[in-house]
mmCIF file with all atom_site columns, C-alpha atoms and ligand atoms in Angstrom:
data_model
loop_
_atom_site.group_PDB
_atom_site.id
_atom_site.type_symbol
_atom_site.label_atom_id
_atom_site.label_alt_id
_atom_site.label_comp_id
_atom_site.label_asym_id
_atom_site.label_entity_id
_atom_site.label_seq_id
_atom_site.pdbx_PDB_ins_code
_atom_site.Cartn_x
_atom_site.Cartn_y
_atom_site.Cartn_z
_atom_site.occupancy
_atom_site.B_iso_or_equiv
_atom_site.pdbx_formal_charge
_atom_site.auth_seq_id
_atom_site.auth_comp_id
_atom_site.auth_asym_id
_atom_site.auth_atom_id
_atom_site.pdbx_PDB_model_num
ATOM   1   C  CA  . MET Q 1 1   ? -21.219 99.817  -50.839 1.00 97.00 ? 14  MET Q CA  1
ATOM   2   C  CA  . LYS Q 1 2   ? -20.257 97.280  -53.409 1.00 98.00 ? 15  LYS Q CA  1
ATOM   3   C  CA  . MET Q 1 3   ? -19.024 93.777  -53.425 1.00 98.00 ? 16  MET Q CA  1
ATOM   4   C  CA  . VAL Q 1 4   ? -16.056 93.130  -55.721 1.00 98.00 ? 17  VAL Q CA  1
ATOM   5   C  CA  . HIS Q 1 5   ? -15.813 89.475  -56.860 1.00 98.00 ? 18  HIS Q CA  1
ATOM   6   C  CA  . ALA Q 1 6   ? -12.439 88.677  -58.519 1.00 98.00 ? 19  ALA Q CA  1
ATOM   7   C  CA  . ILE Q 1 7   ? -11.908 85.271  -59.967 1.00 98.00 ? 20  ILE Q CA  1
ATOM   8   C  CA  . ILE Q 1 8   ? -8.029  85.019  -60.577 1.00 98.00 ? 21  ILE Q CA  1
ATOM   9   C  CA  . LYS Q 1 9   ? -5.344  82.451  -61.285 1.00 97.00 ? 22  LYS Q CA  1
ATOM   10  C  CA  . PRO Q 1 10  ? -4.527  80.683  -58.033 1.00 97.00 ? 23  PRO Q CA  1
ATOM   11  C  CA  . GLU Q 1 11  ? -0.696  81.441  -58.318 1.00 97.00 ? 24  GLU Q CA  1
ATOM   12  C  CA  . LYS Q 1 12  ? -1.534  85.208  -58.323 1.00 97.00 ? 25  LYS Q CA  1
ATOM   13  C  CA  . VAL Q 1 13  ? -3.352  85.156  -54.911 1.00 97.00 ? 26  VAL Q CA  1
ATOM   14  C  CA  . GLU Q 1 14  ? -0.362  86.324  -52.831 1.00 97.00 ? 27  GLU Q CA  1
ATOM   15  C  CA  . ASP Q 1 15  ? 0.470   89.178  -55.330 1.00 98.00 ? 28  ASP Q CA  1
ATOM   16  C  CA  . VAL Q 1 16  ? -3.228  90.282  -55.214 1.00 98.00 ? 29  VAL Q CA  1
ATOM   17  C  CA  . LYS Q 1 17  ? -3.408  90.048  -51.394 1.00 98.00 ? 30  LYS Q CA  1
ATOM   18  C  CA  . ARG Q 1 18  ? -0.297  92.007  -50.952 1.00 98.00 ? 31  ARG Q CA  1
ATOM   19  C  CA  . ALA Q 1 19  ? -1.271  94.713  -53.498 1.00 98.00 ? 32  ALA Q CA  1
ATOM   20  C  CA  . LEU Q 1 20  ? -4.709  95.042  -51.805 1.00 98.00 ? 33  LEU Q CA  1
ATOM   21  C  CA  . GLU Q 1 21  ? -3.370  95.384  -48.404 1.00 97.00 ? 34  GLU Q CA  1
ATOM   22  C  CA  . SER Q 1 22  ? -0.810  97.935  -49.561 1.00 98.00 ? 35  SER Q CA  1
ATOM   23  C  CA  . ALA Q 1 23  ? -3.702  99.862  -51.058 1.00 97.00 ? 36  ALA Q CA  1
ATOM   24  C  CA  . GLY Q 1 24  ? -5.655  99.803  -47.686 1.00 96.00 ? 37  GLY Q CA  1
ATOM   25  C  CA  . PHE Q 1 25  ? -8.003  96.945  -48.602 1.00 97.00 ? 38  PHE Q CA  1
ATOM   26  C  CA  . VAL Q 1 26  ? -7.524  94.569  -45.742 1.00 94.00 ? 39  VAL Q CA  1
ATOM   27  C  CA  . GLY Q 1 27  ? -10.743 92.658  -45.076 1.00 95.00 ? 40  GLY Q CA  1
ATOM   28  C  CA  . ILE Q 1 28  ? -11.206 89.849  -47.781 1.00 97.00 ? 41  ILE Q CA  1
ATOM   29  C  CA  . THR Q 1 29  ? -12.703 86.422  -48.186 1.00 97.00 ? 42  THR Q CA  1
ATOM   30  C  CA  . VAL Q 1 30  ? -11.019 84.060  -50.519 1.00 97.00 ? 43  VAL Q CA  1
ATOM   31  C  CA  . TYR Q 1 31  ? -12.645 80.752  -51.893 1.00 97.00 ? 44  TYR Q CA  1
ATOM   32  C  CA  . GLU Q 1 32  ? -11.040 77.930  -53.990 1.00 98.00 ? 45  GLU Q CA  1
ATOM   33  C  CA  . VAL Q 1 33  ? -13.269 77.599  -56.984 1.00 98.00 ? 46  VAL Q CA  1
ATOM   34  C  CA  . ARG Q 1 34  ? -13.480 75.884  -60.376 1.00 97.00 ? 47  ARG Q CA  1
ATOM   35  C  CA  . GLY Q 1 35  ? -14.728 77.516  -63.455 1.00 96.00 ? 48  GLY Q CA  1
ATOM   36  C  CA  . ARG Q 1 36  ? -14.405 77.958  -67.250 1.00 94.00 ? 49  ARG Q CA  1
ATOM   37  C  CA  . GLY Q 1 37  ? -14.298 81.119  -69.477 1.00 94.00 ? 50  GLY Q CA  1
ATOM   38  C  CA  . ARG Q 1 38  ? -14.724 81.333  -73.256 1.00 92.00 ? 51  ARG Q CA  1
ATOM   39  C  CA  . GLN Q 1 39  ? -12.017 78.735  -74.158 1.00 83.00 ? 52  GLN Q CA  1
ATOM   40  C  CA  . LEU Q 1 40  ? -14.186 76.071  -72.135 1.00 84.00 ? 53  LEU Q CA  1
ATOM   41  C  CA  . GLY Q 1 41  ? -11.126 75.089  -70.240 1.00 82.00 ? 54  GLY Q CA  1
ATOM   42  C  CA  . ILE Q 1 42  ? -7.900  73.546  -71.620 1.00 85.00 ? 55  ILE Q CA  1
ATOM   43  C  CA  . SER Q 1 43  ? -7.352  70.485  -73.987 1.00 87.00 ? 56  SER Q CA  1
ATOM   44  C  CA  . TRP Q 1 44  ? -4.272  68.732  -75.174 1.00 89.00 ? 57  TRP Q CA  1
ATOM   45  C  CA  . ARG Q 1 45  ? -3.428  65.601  -77.319 1.00 92.00 ? 58  ARG Q CA  1
ATOM   46  C  CA  . VAL Q 1 46  ? -1.297  62.770  -76.276 1.00 92.00 ? 59  VAL Q CA  1
ATOM   47  C  CA  . ARG Q 1 47  ? -0.516  60.035  -78.892 1.00 92.00 ? 60  ARG Q CA  1
ATOM   48  C  CA  . GLY Q 1 48  ? -3.793  60.800  -80.848 1.00 91.00 ? 61  GLY Q CA  1
ATOM   49  C  CA  . HIS Q 1 49  ? -5.989  61.004  -77.719 1.00 92.00 ? 62  HIS Q CA  1
ATOM   50  C  CA  . GLU Q 1 50  ? -7.701  64.193  -76.957 1.00 90.00 ? 63  GLU Q CA  1
ATOM   51  C  CA  . TYR Q 1 51  ? -7.799  65.298  -73.270 1.00 91.00 ? 64  TYR Q CA  1
ATOM   52  C  CA  . ARG Q 1 52  ? -9.905  67.980  -71.811 1.00 88.00 ? 65  ARG Q CA  1
ATOM   53  C  CA  . VAL Q 1 53  ? -10.264 69.686  -68.498 1.00 88.00 ? 66  VAL Q CA  1
ATOM   54  C  CA  . ASP Q 1 54  ? -13.158 71.932  -68.660 1.00 88.00 ? 67  ASP Q CA  1
ATOM   55  C  CA  . MET Q 1 55  ? -13.254 73.318  -65.132 1.00 93.00 ? 68  MET Q CA  1
ATOM   56  C  CA  . LEU Q 1 56  ? -10.154 74.744  -64.113 1.00 94.00 ? 69  LEU Q CA  1
ATOM   57  C  CA  . PRO Q 1 57  ? -9.007  75.679  -60.506 1.00 96.00 ? 70  PRO Q CA  1
ATOM   58  C  CA  . LYS Q 1 58  ? -9.430  79.354  -59.872 1.00 97.00 ? 71  LYS Q CA  1
ATOM   59  C  CA  . LEU Q 1 59  ? -9.307  81.593  -56.774 1.00 98.00 ? 72  LEU Q CA  1
ATOM   60  C  CA  . LYS Q 1 60  ? -12.189 83.865  -55.949 1.00 98.00 ? 73  LYS Q CA  1
ATOM   61  C  CA  . ILE Q 1 61  ? -11.677 86.955  -53.800 1.00 98.00 ? 74  ILE Q CA  1
ATOM   62  C  CA  . GLU Q 1 62  ? -14.480 88.931  -52.209 1.00 98.00 ? 75  GLU Q CA  1
ATOM   63  C  CA  . LEU Q 1 63  ? -14.211 92.348  -50.729 1.00 98.00 ? 76  LEU Q CA  1
ATOM   64  C  CA  . VAL Q 1 64  ? -16.903 94.927  -49.800 1.00 98.00 ? 77  VAL Q CA  1
ATOM   65  C  CA  . VAL Q 1 65  ? -15.811 98.435  -50.419 1.00 98.00 ? 78  VAL Q CA  1
ATOM   66  C  CA  . PRO Q 1 66  ? -17.430 101.981 -50.308 1.00 97.00 ? 79  PRO Q CA  1
ATOM   67  C  CA  . ASP Q 1 67  ? -18.904 103.036 -53.686 1.00 97.00 ? 80  ASP Q CA  1
ATOM   68  C  CA  . GLU Q 1 68  ? -16.113 105.550 -54.235 1.00 97.00 ? 81  GLU Q CA  1
ATOM   69  C  CA  . GLU Q 1 69  ? -13.309 103.030 -53.741 1.00 97.00 ? 82  GLU Q CA  1
ATOM   70  C  CA  . VAL Q 1 70  ? -14.517 100.451 -56.334 1.00 98.00 ? 83  VAL Q CA  1
ATOM   71  C  CA  . GLU Q 1 71  ? -12.525 101.891 -59.077 1.00 98.00 ? 84  GLU Q CA  1
ATOM   72  C  CA  . ARG Q 1 72  ? -9.458  101.901 -57.144 1.00 98.00 ? 85  ARG Q CA  1
ATOM   73  C  CA  . ALA Q 1 73  ? -9.849  98.212  -55.864 1.00 98.00 ? 86  ALA Q CA  1
ATOM   74  C  CA  . VAL Q 1 74  ? -10.499 97.167  -59.413 1.00 98.00 ? 87  VAL Q CA  1
ATOM   75  C  CA  . LYS Q 1 75  ? -7.350  98.892  -60.656 1.00 98.00 ? 88  LYS Q CA  1
ATOM   76  C  CA  . VAL Q 1 76  ? -5.258  97.199  -57.866 1.00 98.00 ? 89  VAL Q CA  1
ATOM   77  C  CA  . ILE Q 1 77  ? -6.623  93.858  -58.640 1.00 98.00 ? 90  ILE Q CA  1
ATOM   78  C  CA  . MET Q 1 78  ? -6.109  94.214  -62.406 1.00 98.00 ? 91  MET Q CA  1
ATOM   79  C  CA  . GLU Q 1 79  ? -2.556  95.221  -61.979 1.00 97.00 ? 92  GLU Q CA  1
ATOM   80  C  CA  . SER Q 1 80  ? -1.674  92.565  -59.569 1.00 98.00 ? 93  SER Q CA  1
ATOM   81  C  CA  . ALA Q 1 81  ? -3.665  89.664  -61.234 1.00 98.00 ? 94  ALA Q CA  1
ATOM   82  C  CA  . ARG Q 1 82  ? -2.906  90.238  -64.822 1.00 97.00 ? 95  ARG Q CA  1
ATOM   83  C  CA  . THR Q 1 83  ? -0.341  88.078  -66.659 1.00 96.00 ? 96  THR Q CA  1
ATOM   84  C  CA  . GLY Q 1 84  ? -1.582  88.812  -70.144 1.00 96.00 ? 97  GLY Q CA  1
ATOM   85  C  CA  . ASP Q 1 85  ? -2.407  85.181  -70.898 1.00 94.00 ? 98  ASP Q CA  1
ATOM   86  C  CA  . ILE Q 1 86  ? -5.796  83.738  -71.311 1.00 93.00 ? 99  ILE Q CA  1
ATOM   87  C  CA  . GLY Q 1 87  ? -7.631  82.696  -68.154 1.00 94.00 ? 100 GLY Q CA  1
ATOM   88  C  CA  . ASP Q 1 88  ? -6.379  85.859  -66.083 1.00 96.00 ? 101 ASP Q CA  1
ATOM   89  C  CA  . GLY Q 1 89  ? -9.820  85.971  -64.746 1.00 97.00 ? 102 GLY Q CA  1
ATOM   90  C  CA  . LYS Q 1 90  ? -12.873 88.221  -64.324 1.00 98.00 ? 103 LYS Q CA  1
ATOM   91  C  CA  . ILE Q 1 91  ? -14.093 90.896  -61.906 1.00 98.00 ? 104 ILE Q CA  1
ATOM   92  C  CA  . PHE Q 1 92  ? -17.748 91.169  -61.037 1.00 98.00 ? 105 PHE Q CA  1
ATOM   93  C  CA  . ILE Q 1 93  ? -19.295 94.136  -59.103 1.00 98.00 ? 106 ILE Q CA  1
ATOM   94  C  CA  . LEU Q 1 94  ? -22.510 93.727  -56.966 1.00 98.00 ? 107 LEU Q CA  1
ATOM   95  C  CA  . PRO Q 1 95  ? -24.546 96.180  -54.894 1.00 98.00 ? 108 PRO Q CA  1
ATOM   96  C  CA  . ILE Q 1 96  ? -24.451 95.406  -51.164 1.00 97.00 ? 109 ILE Q CA  1
ATOM   97  C  CA  . ASP Q 1 97  ? -27.493 96.605  -49.037 1.00 97.00 ? 110 ASP Q CA  1
ATOM   98  C  CA  . GLN Q 1 98  ? -25.784 96.487  -45.629 1.00 97.00 ? 111 GLN Q CA  1
ATOM   99  C  CA  . ALA Q 1 99  ? -22.689 95.343  -43.670 1.00 97.00 ? 112 ALA Q CA  1
ATOM   100 C  CA  . ILE Q 1 100 ? -22.754 94.899  -39.850 1.00 98.00 ? 113 ILE Q CA  1
ATOM   101 C  CA  . ARG Q 1 101 ? -19.683 94.342  -37.641 1.00 98.00 ? 114 ARG Q CA  1
ATOM   102 C  CA  . ILE Q 1 102 ? -20.828 91.538  -35.196 1.00 98.00 ? 115 ILE Q CA  1
ATOM   103 C  CA  . ARG Q 1 103 ? -18.646 92.630  -32.341 1.00 98.00 ? 116 ARG Q CA  1
ATOM   104 C  CA  . THR Q 1 104 ? -19.711 96.271  -32.033 1.00 97.00 ? 117 THR Q CA  1
ATOM   105 C  CA  . GLY Q 1 105 ? -22.953 96.441  -33.966 1.00 97.00 ? 118 GLY Q CA  1
ATOM   106 C  CA  . GLU Q 1 106 ? -21.471 99.178  -36.355 1.00 97.00 ? 119 GLU Q CA  1
ATOM   107 C  CA  . SER Q 1 107 ? -23.249 99.164  -39.663 1.00 97.00 ? 120 SER Q CA  1
ATOM   108 C  CA  . GLY Q 1 108 ? -22.773 100.619 -43.069 1.00 96.00 ? 121 GLY Q CA  1
ATOM   109 C  CA  . ILE Q 1 109 ? -19.472 102.116 -44.057 1.00 95.00 ? 122 ILE Q CA  1
ATOM   110 C  CA  . GLU Q 1 110 ? -18.492 102.001 -40.451 1.00 96.00 ? 123 GLU Q CA  1
ATOM   111 C  CA  . ALA Q 1 111 ? -18.701 98.255  -40.361 1.00 96.00 ? 124 ALA Q CA  1
ATOM   112 C  CA  . ILE Q 1 112 ? -16.140 97.853  -43.383 1.00 95.00 ? 125 ILE Q CA  1
ATOM   113 C  CA  . LYS Q 1 113 ? -13.549 100.537 -42.153 1.00 90.00 ? 126 LYS Q CA  1
HETATM 114 N  N1  . LIG P 2 .   ? -19.576 84.839  -67.563 1.00 88.28 ? 227 LIG P N1  1
HETATM 115 C  C1  . LIG P 2 .   ? -19.032 84.365  -66.485 1.00 88.28 ? 227 LIG P C1  1
HETATM 116 N  N2  . LIG P 2 .   ? -19.658 84.125  -65.326 1.00 88.28 ? 227 LIG P N2  1
HETATM 117 C  C2  . LIG P 2 .   ? -19.216 83.581  -64.240 1.00 88.28 ? 227 LIG P C2  1
HETATM 118 N  N3  . LIG P 2 .   ? -18.027 83.273  -64.058 1.00 88.28 ? 227 LIG P N3  1
HETATM 119 C  C3  . LIG P 2 .   ? -17.107 83.389  -65.121 1.00 88.28 ? 227 LIG P C3  1
HETATM 120 C  C4  . LIG P 2 .   ? -17.682 84.057  -66.295 1.00 88.28 ? 227 LIG P C4  1
HETATM 121 N  N4  . LIG P 2 .   ? -16.555 84.101  -67.254 1.00 88.28 ? 227 LIG P N4  1
HETATM 122 C  C5  . LIG P 2 .   ? -15.503 83.515  -66.562 1.00 88.28 ? 227 LIG P C5  1
HETATM 123 N  N5  . LIG P 2 .   ? -15.804 83.289  -65.353 1.00 88.28 ? 227 LIG P N5  1
HETATM 124 C  C6  . LIG P 2 .   ? -14.958 82.743  -64.382 1.00 88.28 ? 227 LIG P C6  1
HETATM 125 O  O1  . LIG P 2 .   ? -13.713 83.275  -64.473 1.00 88.28 ? 227 LIG P O1  1
HETATM 126 C  C7  . LIG P 2 .   ? -12.811 82.339  -64.697 1.00 88.28 ? 227 LIG P C7  1
HETATM 127 C  C8  . LIG P 2 .   ? -11.576 82.851  -65.607 1.00 88.28 ? 227 LIG P C8  1
HETATM 128 O  O2  . LIG P 2 .   ? -12.201 83.319  -66.765 1.00 88.28 ? 227 LIG P O2  1
HETATM 129 P  P1  . LIG P 2 .   ? -11.225 83.627  -68.049 1.00 88.28 ? 227 LIG P P1  1
HETATM 130 O  O3  . LIG P 2 .   ? -10.335 84.614  -67.503 1.00 88.28 ? 227 LIG P O3  1
HETATM 131 O  O4  . LIG P 2 .   ? -10.880 82.464  -68.622 1.00 88.28 ? 227 LIG P O4  1
HETATM 132 O  O5  . LIG P 2 .   ? -12.367 84.403  -68.922 1.00 88.28 ? 227 LIG P O5  1
HETATM 133 P  P2  . LIG P 2 .   ? -12.411 84.537  -70.489 1.00 88.28 ? 227 LIG P P2  1
HETATM 134 O  O6  . LIG P 2 .   ? -13.691 85.189  -70.828 1.00 88.28 ? 227 LIG P O6  1
HETATM 135 O  O7  . LIG P 2 .   ? -12.244 83.162  -71.065 1.00 88.28 ? 227 LIG P O7  1
HETATM 136 O  O8  . LIG P 2 .   ? -11.244 85.411  -70.875 1.00 88.28 ? 227 LIG P O8  1
HETATM 137 P  P3  . LIG P 2 .   ? -9.794  85.086  -71.507 1.00 88.28 ? 227 LIG P P3  1
HETATM 138 O  O9  . LIG P 2 .   ? -9.944  85.085  -73.018 1.00 88.28 ? 227 LIG P O9  1
HETATM 139 O  O10 . LIG P 2 .   ? -8.870  86.240  -71.075 1.00 88.28 ? 227 LIG P O10 1
HETATM 140 O  O11 . LIG P 2 .   ? -9.353  83.674  -70.938 1.00 88.28 ? 227 LIG P O11 1
HETATM 141 C  C9  . LIG P 2 .   ? -13.436 81.149  -65.171 1.00 88.28 ? 227 LIG P C9  1
HETATM 142 O  O12 . LIG P 2 .   ? -12.717 79.833  -64.824 1.00 88.28 ? 227 LIG P O12 1
HETATM 143 C  C10 . LIG P 2 .   ? -14.766 81.232  -64.455 1.00 88.28 ? 227 LIG P C10 1
HETATM 144 O  O13 . LIG P 2 .   ? -14.637 80.789  -63.052 1.00 88.28 ? 227 LIG P O13 1
HETATM 145 MG MG1 . LIG P 2 .   ? -10.573 82.034  -70.782 1.00 88.28 ? 228 LIG P MG1 1
#
């Protein structure tokens, strides 16, 4: 199993949720986060003053999927989250040792079906 972390533009969350659901990925956790990438946030000038916000609001989606579904999940997220502009986000993939459904005690792949 793998954990897919996707940090996306907040305005894309409904599109990504819908796309994941259509592709059969229903269990997700969503966080409101702040972050910055290689542009170090955004800056703008007003009447000679430089303003900067370095930590921009982003949305983080976590989902745990079977190893063989990782590629498909990543593709769904990329296609639904992408605008083509800077700040579209990042996807990180982490190994997961175990998953357990509390109600039934099912574990492993059974727990994430
Ligand atoms: N190396 C990183 N480690 C952890 N989080 C990151 C990293 N890079 C980006 N992020 C997170 O992803 C969010 C979006 O990053 P962003 O899409 O701006 O990446 P980027 O590398 O600057 O690419 P782009 O040039 O397309 O903007 C950031 O606000 C931050 O929360
Ligand atoms: Mg960036």
